[in-house]
Amino acid sequence: MGSYRFIISGGGTGGHIYPAISIADELKRRHPNAEFLFVGAKDRMEMEKVPQAGYKIEGLWITGIQRKLTLKNVMFPLKLISSLIKAHKIVSKFKPHAVVGTGGFASGPLLKVATSSGIPCVLQEQNSFAGITNKLLKDKVAKICVAYDGMERFFPADKIVKTGNPVRADLISLQEDRSDALRFFGLNTQKKTLLVLGGSLGSKRINALIADNLEFFKSLNLQLIWQCGKGYVKMYEGENSDYVKVHAFLNDMAKAYAAADMIISRSGAGAVSELCLVGKPTIFIPSPVVAEDHQTKNAQALVAEDAAVMIKESDLEEKFKEEFLSVFESEEKRERLSKNIEALALPNATKDICDEIEKLLN
């Protein structure tokens, strides 16, 4: 085993950061003497989350192009030049044996410099609709690891490897007991349980939906584990009761998934990959304000396999109760959705991505 050096670049959201950390952890397990450096965007969440995971990180002065004319767009060329110069310094000094990009603005300049320097690079695309940074880099990198079929419409077919998305290790073999998990949350082991996930920051629209329907859920004798997000917990913590448990953030997702009979969730790539492993009937409510509406496309990919139900935010008022009851009241449909979503799981994603990286080292 050589003493390798790896640069891993990606960030802006947890969907880019956590896969990057998972890949680093697996490479570190395989190569304990390897050196790692992360490269992210200054002032974004990776500058906090990556050091918490035990890795060094450098920040680039980079942001994306806004959809409307703003001062940030005027500054973009200057930021890009600055980031390319710093990326060149980072690559020249660190001399990586391989570079991995998991998406986000910072990975663009870093991988542009690395590929131009002849360093083998791997992209990891989490979504069913490729991000702009990865599309721009597609012709220069050695391999592109994807999570969905049909990605040839974005990337060269000979570079694509379907691996899936890295997920938390404790979910790969979900061993939590349902009754123990329900007792952990202070809930009744005899009642059906709905798990609500609006992402770590929470979803204003999903939170409002749940609050408006608490009496509806109660009429169904249904109890809730409700992750509302740290920005909303003060607004909704008063709803805590015997059958509603409000949390800013769920630190033990394995227990939350084990306790759930049904799940309502956003459809970011990481959430979708986790929920395939979990194999519970799920209603996706995609965020409509993400780049290129990729959450809707992620959910649609599962709906096409009869593996989930999707309700657009714009349809919630009209369709939520009807769609919810169509799942809740039909054991046959719940079992079918569970079976079909579980069939889409790719539990070896992190291992398979690292196998591709190791091929380039040789």
PDB file of C-alpha atoms in Angstrom, residues 24 29 39 54 132 161 181 204 313:
ATOM      1  CA  ALA A  24     -12.780   9.824   2.486  1.00  0.00           C
ATOM      2  CA  ARG A  29      -9.882   2.681   6.117  1.00  0.00           C
ATOM      3  CA  VAL A  39     -11.561  21.858  -0.879  1.00  0.00           C
ATOM      4  CA  GLY A  54     -11.609  15.087  11.253  1.00  0.00           C
ATOM      5  CA  ILE A 132     -23.922  22.092 -13.992  1.00  0.00           C
ATOM      6  CA  VAL A 161     -20.244   3.547 -13.515  1.00  0.00           C
ATOM      7  CA  ALA A 181     -36.991   2.566  18.637  1.00  0.00           C
ATOM      8  CA  LYS A 204     -41.336  25.760   5.807  1.00  0.00           C
ATOM      9  CA  GLU A 313     -45.933  21.490  -3.264  1.00  0.00           C
TER      10      GLU A 313
END
